[in-house]
PDB file of C-alpha atoms in Angstrom:
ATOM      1  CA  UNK A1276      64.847-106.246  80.671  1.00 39.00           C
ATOM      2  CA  UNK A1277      65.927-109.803  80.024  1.00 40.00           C
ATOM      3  CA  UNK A1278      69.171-110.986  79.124  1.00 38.00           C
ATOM      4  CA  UNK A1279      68.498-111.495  75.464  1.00 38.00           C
ATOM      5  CA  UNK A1280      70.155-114.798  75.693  1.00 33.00           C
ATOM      6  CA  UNK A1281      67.323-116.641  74.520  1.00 33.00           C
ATOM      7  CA  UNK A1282      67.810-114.320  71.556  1.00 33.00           C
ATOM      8  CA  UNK A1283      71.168-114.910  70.820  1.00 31.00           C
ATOM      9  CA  UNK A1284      71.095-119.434  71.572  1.00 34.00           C
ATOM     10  CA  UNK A1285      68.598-121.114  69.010  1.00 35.00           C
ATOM     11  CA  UNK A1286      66.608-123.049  71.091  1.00 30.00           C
ATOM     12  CA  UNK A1287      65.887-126.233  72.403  1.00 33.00           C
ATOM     13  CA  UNK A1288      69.768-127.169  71.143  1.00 42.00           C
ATOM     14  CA  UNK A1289      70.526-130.044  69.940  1.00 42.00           C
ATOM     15  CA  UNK A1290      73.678-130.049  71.624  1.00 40.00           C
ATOM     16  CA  UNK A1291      72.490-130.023  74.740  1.00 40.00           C
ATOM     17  CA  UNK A1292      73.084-133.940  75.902  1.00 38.00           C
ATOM     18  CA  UNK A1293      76.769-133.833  77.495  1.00 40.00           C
ATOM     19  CA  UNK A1294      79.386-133.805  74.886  1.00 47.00           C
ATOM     20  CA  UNK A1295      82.855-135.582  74.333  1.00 46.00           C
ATOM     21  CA  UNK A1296      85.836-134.167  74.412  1.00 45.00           C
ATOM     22  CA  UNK A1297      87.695-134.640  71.112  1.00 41.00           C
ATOM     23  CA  UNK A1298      91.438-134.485  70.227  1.00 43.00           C
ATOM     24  CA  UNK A1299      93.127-133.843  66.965  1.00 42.00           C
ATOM     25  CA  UNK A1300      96.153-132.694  67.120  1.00 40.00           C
ATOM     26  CA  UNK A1301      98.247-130.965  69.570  1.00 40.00           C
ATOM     27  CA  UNK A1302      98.447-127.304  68.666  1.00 39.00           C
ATOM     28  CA  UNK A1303     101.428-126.047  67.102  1.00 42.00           C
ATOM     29  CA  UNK A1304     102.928-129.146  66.306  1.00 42.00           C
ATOM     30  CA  UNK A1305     102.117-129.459  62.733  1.00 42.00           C
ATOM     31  CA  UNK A1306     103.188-128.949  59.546  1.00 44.00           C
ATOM     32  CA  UNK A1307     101.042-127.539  56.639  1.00 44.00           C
ATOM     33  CA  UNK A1308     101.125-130.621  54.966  1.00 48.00           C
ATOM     34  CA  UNK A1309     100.223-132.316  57.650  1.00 48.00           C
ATOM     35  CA  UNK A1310      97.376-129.952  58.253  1.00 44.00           C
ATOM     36  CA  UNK A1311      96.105-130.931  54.766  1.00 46.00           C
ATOM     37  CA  UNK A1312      96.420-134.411  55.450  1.00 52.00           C
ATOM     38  CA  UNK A1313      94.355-134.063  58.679  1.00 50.00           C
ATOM     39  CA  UNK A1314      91.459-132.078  57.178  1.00 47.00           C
ATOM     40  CA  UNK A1315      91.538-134.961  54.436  1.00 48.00           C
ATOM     41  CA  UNK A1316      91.089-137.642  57.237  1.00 50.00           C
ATOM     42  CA  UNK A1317      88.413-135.565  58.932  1.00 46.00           C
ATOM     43  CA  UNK A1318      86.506-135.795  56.009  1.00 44.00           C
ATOM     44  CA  UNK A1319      86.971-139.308  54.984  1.00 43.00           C
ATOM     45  CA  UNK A1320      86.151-140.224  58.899  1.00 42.00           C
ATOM     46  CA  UNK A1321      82.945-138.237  58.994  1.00 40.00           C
ATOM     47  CA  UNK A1322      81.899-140.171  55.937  1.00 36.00           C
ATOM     48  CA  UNK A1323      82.195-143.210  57.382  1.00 37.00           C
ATOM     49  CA  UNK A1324      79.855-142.342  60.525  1.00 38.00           C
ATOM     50  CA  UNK A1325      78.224-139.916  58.948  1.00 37.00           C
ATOM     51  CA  UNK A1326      75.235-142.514  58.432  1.00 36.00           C
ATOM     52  CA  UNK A1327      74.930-143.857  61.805  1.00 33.00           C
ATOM     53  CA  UNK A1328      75.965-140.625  63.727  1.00 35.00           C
ATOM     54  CA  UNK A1329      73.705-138.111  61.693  1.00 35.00           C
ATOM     55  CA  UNK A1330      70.589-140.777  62.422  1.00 33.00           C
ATOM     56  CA  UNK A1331      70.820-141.102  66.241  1.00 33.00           C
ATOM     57  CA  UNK A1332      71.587-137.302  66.397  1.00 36.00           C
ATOM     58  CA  UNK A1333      68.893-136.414  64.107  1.00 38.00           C
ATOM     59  CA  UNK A1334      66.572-137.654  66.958  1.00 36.00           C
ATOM     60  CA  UNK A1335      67.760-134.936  69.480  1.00 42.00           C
ATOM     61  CA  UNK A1336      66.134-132.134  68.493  1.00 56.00           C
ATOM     62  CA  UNK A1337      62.928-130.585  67.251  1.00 89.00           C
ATOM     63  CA  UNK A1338      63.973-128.388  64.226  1.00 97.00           C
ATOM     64  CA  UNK A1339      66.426-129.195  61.420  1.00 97.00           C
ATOM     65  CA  UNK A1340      67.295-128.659  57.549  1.00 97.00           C
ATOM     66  CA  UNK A1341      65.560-131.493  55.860  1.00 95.00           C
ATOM     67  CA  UNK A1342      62.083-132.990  55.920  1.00 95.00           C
ATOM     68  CA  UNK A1343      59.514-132.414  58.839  1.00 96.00           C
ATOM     69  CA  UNK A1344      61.869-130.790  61.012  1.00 97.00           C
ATOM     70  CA  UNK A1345      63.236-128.433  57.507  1.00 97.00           C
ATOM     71  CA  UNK A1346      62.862-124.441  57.708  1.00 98.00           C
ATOM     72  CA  UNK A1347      59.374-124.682  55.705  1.00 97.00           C
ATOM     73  CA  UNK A1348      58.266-125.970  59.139  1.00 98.00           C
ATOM     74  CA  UNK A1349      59.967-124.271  61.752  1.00 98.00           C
ATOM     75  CA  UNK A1350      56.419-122.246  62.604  1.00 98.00           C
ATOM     76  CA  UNK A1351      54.573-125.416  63.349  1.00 97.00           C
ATOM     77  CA  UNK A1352      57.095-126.963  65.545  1.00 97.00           C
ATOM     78  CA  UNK A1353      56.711-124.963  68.250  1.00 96.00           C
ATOM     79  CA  UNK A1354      54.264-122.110  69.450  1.00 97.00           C
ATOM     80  CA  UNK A1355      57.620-120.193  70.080  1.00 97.00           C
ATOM     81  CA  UNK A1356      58.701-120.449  66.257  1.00 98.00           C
ATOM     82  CA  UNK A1357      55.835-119.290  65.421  1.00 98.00           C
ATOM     83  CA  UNK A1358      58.061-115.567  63.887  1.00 98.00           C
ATOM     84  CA  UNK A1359      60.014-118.107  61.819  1.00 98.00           C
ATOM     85  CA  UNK A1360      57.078-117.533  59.613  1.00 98.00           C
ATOM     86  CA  UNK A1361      54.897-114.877  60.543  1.00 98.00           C
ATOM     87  CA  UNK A1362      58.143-112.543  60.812  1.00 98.00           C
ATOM     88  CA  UNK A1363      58.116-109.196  58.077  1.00 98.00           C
ATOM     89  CA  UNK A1364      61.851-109.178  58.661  1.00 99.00           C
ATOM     90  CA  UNK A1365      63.625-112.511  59.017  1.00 99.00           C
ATOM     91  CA  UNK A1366      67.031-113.421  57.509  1.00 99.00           C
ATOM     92  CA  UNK A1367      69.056-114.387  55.155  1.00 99.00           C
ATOM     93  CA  UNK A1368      68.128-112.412  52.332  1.00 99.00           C
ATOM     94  CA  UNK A1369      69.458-112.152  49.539  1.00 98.00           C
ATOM     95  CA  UNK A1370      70.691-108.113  48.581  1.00 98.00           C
ATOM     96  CA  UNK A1371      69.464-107.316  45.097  1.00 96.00           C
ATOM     97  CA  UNK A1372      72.618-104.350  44.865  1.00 95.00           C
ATOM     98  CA  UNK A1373      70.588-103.536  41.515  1.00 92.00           C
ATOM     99  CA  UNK A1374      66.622-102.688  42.909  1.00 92.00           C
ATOM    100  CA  UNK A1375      67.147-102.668  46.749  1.00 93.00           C
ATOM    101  CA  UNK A1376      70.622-101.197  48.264  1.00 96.00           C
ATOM    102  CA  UNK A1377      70.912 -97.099  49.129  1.00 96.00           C
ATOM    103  CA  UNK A1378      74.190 -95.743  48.849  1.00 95.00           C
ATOM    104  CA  UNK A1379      73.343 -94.598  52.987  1.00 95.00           C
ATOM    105  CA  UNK A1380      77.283 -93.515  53.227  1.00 94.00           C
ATOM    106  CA  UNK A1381      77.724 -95.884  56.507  1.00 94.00           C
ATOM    107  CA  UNK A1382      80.570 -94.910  58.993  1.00 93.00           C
ATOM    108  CA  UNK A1383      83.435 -97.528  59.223  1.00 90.00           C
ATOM    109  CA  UNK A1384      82.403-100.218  62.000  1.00 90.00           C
ATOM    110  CA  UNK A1385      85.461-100.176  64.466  1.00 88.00           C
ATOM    111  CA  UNK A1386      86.465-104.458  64.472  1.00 88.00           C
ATOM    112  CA  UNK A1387      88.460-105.309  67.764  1.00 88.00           C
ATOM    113  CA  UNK A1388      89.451-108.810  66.731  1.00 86.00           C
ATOM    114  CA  UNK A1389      93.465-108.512  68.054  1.00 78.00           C
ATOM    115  CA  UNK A1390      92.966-110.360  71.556  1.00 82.00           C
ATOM    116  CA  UNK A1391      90.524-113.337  70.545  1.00 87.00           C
ATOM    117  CA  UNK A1392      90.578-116.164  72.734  1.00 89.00           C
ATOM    118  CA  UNK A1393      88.475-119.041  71.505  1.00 90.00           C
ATOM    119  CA  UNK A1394      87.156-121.793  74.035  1.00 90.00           C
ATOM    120  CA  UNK A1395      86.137-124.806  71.352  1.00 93.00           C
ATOM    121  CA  UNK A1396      84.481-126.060  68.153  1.00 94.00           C
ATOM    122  CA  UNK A1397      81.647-127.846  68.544  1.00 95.00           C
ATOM    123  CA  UNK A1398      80.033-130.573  66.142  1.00 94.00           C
ATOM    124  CA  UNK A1399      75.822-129.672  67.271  1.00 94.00           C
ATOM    125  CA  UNK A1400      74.577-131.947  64.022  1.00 93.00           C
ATOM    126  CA  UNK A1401      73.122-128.716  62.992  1.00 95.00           C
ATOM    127  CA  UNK A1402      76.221-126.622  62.099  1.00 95.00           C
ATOM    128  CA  UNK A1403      79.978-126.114  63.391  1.00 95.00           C
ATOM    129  CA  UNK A1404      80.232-123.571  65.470  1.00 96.00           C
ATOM    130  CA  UNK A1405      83.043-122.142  67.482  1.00 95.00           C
ATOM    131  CA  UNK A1406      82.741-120.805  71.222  1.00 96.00           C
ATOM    132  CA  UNK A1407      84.209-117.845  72.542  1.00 94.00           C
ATOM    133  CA  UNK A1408      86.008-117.322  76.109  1.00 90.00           C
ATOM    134  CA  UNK A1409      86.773-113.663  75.531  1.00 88.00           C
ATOM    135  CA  UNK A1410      87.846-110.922  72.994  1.00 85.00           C
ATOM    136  CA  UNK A1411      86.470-110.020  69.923  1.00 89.00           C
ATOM    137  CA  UNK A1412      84.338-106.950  69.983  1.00 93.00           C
ATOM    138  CA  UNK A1413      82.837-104.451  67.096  1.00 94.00           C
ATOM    139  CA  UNK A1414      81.445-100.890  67.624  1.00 93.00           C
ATOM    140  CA  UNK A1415      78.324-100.173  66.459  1.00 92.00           C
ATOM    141  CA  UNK A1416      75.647 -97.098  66.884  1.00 91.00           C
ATOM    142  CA  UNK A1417      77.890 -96.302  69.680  1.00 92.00           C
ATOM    143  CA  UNK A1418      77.694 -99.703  71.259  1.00 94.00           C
ATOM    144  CA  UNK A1419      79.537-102.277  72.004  1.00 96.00           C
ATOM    145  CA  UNK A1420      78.797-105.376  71.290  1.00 97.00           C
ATOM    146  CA  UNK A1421      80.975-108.697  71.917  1.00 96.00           C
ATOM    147  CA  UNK A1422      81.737-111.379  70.147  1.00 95.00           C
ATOM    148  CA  UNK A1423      79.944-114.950  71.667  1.00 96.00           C
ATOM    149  CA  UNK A1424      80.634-117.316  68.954  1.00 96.00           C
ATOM    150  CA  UNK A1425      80.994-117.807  65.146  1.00 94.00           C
ATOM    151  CA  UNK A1426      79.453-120.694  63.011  1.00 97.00           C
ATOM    152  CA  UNK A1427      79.904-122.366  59.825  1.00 96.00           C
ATOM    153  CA  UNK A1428      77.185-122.673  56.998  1.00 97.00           C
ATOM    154  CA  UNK A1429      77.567-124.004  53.776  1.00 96.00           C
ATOM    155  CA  UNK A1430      76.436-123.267  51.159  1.00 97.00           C
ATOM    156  CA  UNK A1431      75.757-120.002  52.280  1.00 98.00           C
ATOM    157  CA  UNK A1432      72.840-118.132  53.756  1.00 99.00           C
ATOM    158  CA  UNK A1433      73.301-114.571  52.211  1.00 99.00           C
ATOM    159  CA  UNK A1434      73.010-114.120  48.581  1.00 98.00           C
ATOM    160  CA  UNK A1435      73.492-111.653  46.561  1.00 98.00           C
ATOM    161  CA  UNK A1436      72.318-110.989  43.143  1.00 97.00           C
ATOM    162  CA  UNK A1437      71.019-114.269  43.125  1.00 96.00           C
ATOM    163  CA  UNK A1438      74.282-115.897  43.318  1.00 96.00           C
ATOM    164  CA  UNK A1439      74.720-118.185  46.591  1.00 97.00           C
ATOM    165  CA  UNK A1440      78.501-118.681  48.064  1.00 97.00           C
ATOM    166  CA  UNK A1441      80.027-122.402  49.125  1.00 95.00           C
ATOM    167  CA  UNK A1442      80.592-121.445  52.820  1.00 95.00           C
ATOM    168  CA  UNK A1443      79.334-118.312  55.162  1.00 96.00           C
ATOM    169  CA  UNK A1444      80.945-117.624  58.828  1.00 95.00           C
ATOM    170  CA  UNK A1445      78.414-115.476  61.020  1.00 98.00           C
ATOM    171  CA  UNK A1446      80.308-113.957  63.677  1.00 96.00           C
ATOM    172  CA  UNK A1447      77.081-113.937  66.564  1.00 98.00           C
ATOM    173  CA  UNK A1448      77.575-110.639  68.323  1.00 97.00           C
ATOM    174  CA  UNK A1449      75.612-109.495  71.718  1.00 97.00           C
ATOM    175  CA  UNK A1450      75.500-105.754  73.772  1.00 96.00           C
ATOM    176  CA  UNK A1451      75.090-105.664  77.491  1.00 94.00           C
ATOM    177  CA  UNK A1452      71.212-105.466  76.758  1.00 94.00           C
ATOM    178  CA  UNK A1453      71.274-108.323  75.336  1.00 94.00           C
ATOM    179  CA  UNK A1454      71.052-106.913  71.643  1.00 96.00           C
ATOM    180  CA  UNK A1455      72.276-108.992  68.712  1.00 98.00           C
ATOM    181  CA  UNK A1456      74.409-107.921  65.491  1.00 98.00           C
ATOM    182  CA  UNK A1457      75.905-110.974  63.210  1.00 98.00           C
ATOM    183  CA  UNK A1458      78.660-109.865  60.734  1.00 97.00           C
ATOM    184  CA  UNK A1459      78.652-112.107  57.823  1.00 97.00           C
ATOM    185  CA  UNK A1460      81.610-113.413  56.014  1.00 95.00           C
ATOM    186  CA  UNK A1461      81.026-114.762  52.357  1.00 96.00           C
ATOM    187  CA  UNK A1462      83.137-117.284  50.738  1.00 93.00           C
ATOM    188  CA  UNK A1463      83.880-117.519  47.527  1.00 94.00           C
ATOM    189  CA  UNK A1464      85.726-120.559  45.679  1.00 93.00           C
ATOM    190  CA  UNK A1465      89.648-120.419  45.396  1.00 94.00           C
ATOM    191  CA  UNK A1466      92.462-120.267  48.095  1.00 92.00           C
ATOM    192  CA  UNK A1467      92.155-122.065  51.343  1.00 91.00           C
ATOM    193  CA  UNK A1468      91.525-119.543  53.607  1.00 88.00           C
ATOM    194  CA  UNK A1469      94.589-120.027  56.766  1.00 87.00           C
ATOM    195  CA  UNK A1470      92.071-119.657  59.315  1.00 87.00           C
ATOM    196  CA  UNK A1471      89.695-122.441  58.238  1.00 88.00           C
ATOM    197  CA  UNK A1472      92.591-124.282  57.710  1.00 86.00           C
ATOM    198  CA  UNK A1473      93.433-124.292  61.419  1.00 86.00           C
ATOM    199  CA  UNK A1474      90.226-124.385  62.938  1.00 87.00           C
ATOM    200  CA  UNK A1475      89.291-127.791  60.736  1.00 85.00           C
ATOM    201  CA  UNK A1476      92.475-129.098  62.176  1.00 83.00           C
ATOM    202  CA  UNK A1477      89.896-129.584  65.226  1.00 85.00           C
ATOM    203  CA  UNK A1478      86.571-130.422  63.230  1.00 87.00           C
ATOM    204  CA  UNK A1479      84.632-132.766  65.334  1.00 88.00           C
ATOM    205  CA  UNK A1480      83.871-135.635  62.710  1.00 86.00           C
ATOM    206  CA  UNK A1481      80.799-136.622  64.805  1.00 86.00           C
ATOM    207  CA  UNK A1482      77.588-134.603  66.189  1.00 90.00           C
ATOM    208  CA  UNK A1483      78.476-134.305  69.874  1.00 90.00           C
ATOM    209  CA  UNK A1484      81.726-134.129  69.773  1.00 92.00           C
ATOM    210  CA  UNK A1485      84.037-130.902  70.372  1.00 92.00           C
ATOM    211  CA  UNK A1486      87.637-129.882  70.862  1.00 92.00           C
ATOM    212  CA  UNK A1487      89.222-127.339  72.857  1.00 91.00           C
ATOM    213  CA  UNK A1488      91.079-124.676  70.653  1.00 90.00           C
ATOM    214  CA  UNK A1489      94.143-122.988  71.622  1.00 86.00           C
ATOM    215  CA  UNK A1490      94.130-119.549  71.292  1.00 81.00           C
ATOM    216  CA  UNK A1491      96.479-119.098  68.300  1.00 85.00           C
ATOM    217  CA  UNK A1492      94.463-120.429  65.665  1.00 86.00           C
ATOM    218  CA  UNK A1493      92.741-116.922  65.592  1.00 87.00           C
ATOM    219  CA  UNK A1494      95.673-114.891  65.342  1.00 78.00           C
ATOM    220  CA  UNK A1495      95.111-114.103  61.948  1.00 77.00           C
ATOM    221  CA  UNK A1496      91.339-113.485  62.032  1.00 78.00           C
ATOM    222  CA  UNK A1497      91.147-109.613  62.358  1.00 70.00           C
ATOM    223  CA  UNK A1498      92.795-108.854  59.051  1.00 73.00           C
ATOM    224  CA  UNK A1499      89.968-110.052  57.248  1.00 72.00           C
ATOM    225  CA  UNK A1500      87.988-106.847  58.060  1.00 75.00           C
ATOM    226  CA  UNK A1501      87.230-104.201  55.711  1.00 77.00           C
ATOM    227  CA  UNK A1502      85.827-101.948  58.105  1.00 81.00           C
ATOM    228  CA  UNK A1503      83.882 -99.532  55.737  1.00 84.00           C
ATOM    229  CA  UNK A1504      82.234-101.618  52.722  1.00 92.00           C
ATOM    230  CA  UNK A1505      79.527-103.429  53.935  1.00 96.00           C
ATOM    231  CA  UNK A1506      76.224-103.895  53.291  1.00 98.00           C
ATOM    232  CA  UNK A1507      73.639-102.955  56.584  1.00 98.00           C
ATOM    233  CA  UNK A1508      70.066-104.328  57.220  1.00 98.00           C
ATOM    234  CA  UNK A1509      67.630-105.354  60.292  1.00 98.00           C
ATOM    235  CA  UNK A1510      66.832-108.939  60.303  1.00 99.00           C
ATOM    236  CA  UNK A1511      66.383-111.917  62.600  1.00 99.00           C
ATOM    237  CA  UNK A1512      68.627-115.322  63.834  1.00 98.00           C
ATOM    238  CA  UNK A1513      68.390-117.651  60.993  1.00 98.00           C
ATOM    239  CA  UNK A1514      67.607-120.494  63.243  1.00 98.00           C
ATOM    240  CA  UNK A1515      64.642-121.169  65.473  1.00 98.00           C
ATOM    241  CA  UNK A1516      63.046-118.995  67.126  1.00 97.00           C
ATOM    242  CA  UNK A1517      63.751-116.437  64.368  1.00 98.00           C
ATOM    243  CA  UNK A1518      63.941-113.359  66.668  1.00 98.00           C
ATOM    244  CA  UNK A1519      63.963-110.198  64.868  1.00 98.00           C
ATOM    245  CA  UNK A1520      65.583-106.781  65.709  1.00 97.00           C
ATOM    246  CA  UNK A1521      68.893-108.544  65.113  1.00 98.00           C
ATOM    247  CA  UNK A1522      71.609-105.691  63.416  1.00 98.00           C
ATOM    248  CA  UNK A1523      73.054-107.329  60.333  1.00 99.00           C
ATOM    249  CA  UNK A1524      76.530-106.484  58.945  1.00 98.00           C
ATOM    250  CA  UNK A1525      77.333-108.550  55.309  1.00 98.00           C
ATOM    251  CA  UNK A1526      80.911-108.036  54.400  1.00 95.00           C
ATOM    252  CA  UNK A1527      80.776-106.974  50.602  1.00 94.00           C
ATOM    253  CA  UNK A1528      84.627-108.566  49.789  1.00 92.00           C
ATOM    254  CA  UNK A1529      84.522-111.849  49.833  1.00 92.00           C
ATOM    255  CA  UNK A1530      87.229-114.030  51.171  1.00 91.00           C
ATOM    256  CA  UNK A1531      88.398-117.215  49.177  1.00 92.00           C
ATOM    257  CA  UNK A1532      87.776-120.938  50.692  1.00 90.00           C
ATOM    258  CA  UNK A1533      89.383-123.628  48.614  1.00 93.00           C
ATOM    259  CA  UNK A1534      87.134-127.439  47.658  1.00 93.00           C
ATOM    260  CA  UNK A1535      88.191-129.442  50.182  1.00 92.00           C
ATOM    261  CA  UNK A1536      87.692-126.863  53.221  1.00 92.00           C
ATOM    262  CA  UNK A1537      83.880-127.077  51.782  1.00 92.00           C
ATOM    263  CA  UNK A1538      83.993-130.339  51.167  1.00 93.00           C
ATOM    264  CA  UNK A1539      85.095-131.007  54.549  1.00 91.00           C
ATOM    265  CA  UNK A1540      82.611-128.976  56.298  1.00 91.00           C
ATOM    266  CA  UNK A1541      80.016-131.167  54.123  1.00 91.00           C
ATOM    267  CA  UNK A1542      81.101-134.278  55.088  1.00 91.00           C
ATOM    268  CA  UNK A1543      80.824-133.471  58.669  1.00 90.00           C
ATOM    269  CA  UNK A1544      77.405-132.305  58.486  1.00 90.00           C
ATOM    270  CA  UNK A1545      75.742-134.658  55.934  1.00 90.00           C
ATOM    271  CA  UNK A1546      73.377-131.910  54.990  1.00 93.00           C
ATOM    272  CA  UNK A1547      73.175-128.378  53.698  1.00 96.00           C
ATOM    273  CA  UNK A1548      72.829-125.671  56.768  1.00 97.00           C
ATOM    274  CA  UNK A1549      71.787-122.789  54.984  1.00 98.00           C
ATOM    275  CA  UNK A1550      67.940-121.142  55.494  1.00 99.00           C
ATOM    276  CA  UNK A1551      66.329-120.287  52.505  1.00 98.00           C
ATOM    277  CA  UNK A1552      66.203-116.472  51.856  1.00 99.00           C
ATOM    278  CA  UNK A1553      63.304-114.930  53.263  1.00 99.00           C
ATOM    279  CA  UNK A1554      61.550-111.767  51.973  1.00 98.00           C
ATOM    280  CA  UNK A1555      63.034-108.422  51.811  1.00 97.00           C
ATOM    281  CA  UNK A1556      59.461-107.134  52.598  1.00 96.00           C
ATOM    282  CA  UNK A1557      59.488-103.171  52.913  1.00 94.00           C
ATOM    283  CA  UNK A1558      63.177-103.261  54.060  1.00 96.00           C
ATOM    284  CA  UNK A1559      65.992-101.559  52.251  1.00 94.00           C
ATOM    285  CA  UNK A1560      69.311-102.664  52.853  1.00 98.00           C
ATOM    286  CA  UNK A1561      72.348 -99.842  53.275  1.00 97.00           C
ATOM    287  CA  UNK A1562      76.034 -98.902  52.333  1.00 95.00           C
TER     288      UNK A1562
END
């Protein structure tokens, strides 16, 4: 049996040209004022490159949000998308609570998010994503499955009841087979949420670009858990090549994320991130 890597990594990257190292701020050393006036410059700097660094690194890859490259043609790109669209479950969906949940009585998931040690945030053109060196685990169907990294869409991917969120955090988890579960965090609009707050302290304004991350910025990250309300279904990766058999875990509370954490997250990017929803098909999703 195969790693499952190719599973978990979209493929071909777009970050795969060597990147450069970028520094924000040396961790620790600010106030939260200051933190608000950084993530205010990070947005106002990736505005003013966004239209000559989003073109060159638009020409990296072979899949993207908009035009050609958009999710409507993912399939045609490449023989190995080819799932992206003939695929009976692929991801996001969105969860109809009304017509299509079961009330399945799901055990608590066990979250071990207390040692998490995060390597650095990355700026891939595509999304903002942050890179794991070790901790972070969650038990599932008596498995364990670790956590390899966590990225950034906005607006969201998930819906549900119709109703889309401003920002969604996947947390991209993997067994020793090679298996994949994602746990979903939704955003909704109102308080910045702390640890957005730090991590954007760090947010690349240019594709290519990342920044090492001290390990404190996570700290706070495992009390966002509510172990036992969730919403269960099987899906895919929402990004080239679209594999399915991938466990996903939607947190039903959402968190709060304030305007100019999405905003800033926007300006970076340039674009949207978020797959359309994709069919619920025969699937039913549990509680």
């Amino acid at each position: 049996m195969g790693t499952g890597r190719e599973r978990y990594l979209p493929v071909p990257r777009r970050d795969s040209r060597p990147r450069e190292v970028y520094t924000l701020w040396p961790p620790g050393q600010l106030t939260n004022q200051e933190m608000i006036m950084r993530i205010q410059r990070v947005g106002l700097a990736a505005t003013l490159l966004l239209g000559v660094a989003t073109a060159a690194w638009s020409q990296e890859g072979d899949w993207g949000y908009e035009g050609d490259v958009g999710p409507e043609n993912w399939a045609s790109l490449d023989p190995a998308y080819a799932v992206c669209d003939s695929g009976k479950n692929q991801s996001p969906v969105d969860i109809d609570v009304r017509t299509n949940v079961v009330d399945a009585k799901l055990p608590a998931i066990h979250f071990n998010y207390t040692m998490l040690t995060p390597q650095r945030i990355i700026n891939t053109g595509l999304d903002v994503e942050v890179e794991m060196r070790s901790g972070g685990e969650i038990e599932l169907d008596g498995k364990t499955f670790a956590l390899k990294r966590f990225v950034f869409h906005g607006p969201s991917e998930t819906m549900i009841n119709g109703e889309s969120f401003p920002m969604e955090i996947e947390f991209i988890h993997e067994d020793d087979q090679g298996e994949v579960a994602i746990v979903s965090m939704l955003l909704s609009p109102g308080a910045p949420h702390p640890t957005v707050d730090k991590l954007f302290m760090s947010l690349p304004p240019e594709a290519g670009l990342e920044a090492e991350l001290p390990s404190w910025v996570l700290q706070d990250l495992e009390k966002e858990w509510d172990e036992d309300k969730y919403f269960r279904y099987n899906g895919s990766l929402t990004t080239p090549p679209c594999s399915e058999g991938v466990s996903w875990i939607v947190l039903r509370t959402p968190v709060t994320v304030s305007k100019p954490q999405v905003d800033a997250l926007a300006a970076v990017l340039g674009h949207p991130n978020n797959r359309p929803v994709q069919p619920i098909n025969a699937r039913r999703v549990m509680k």
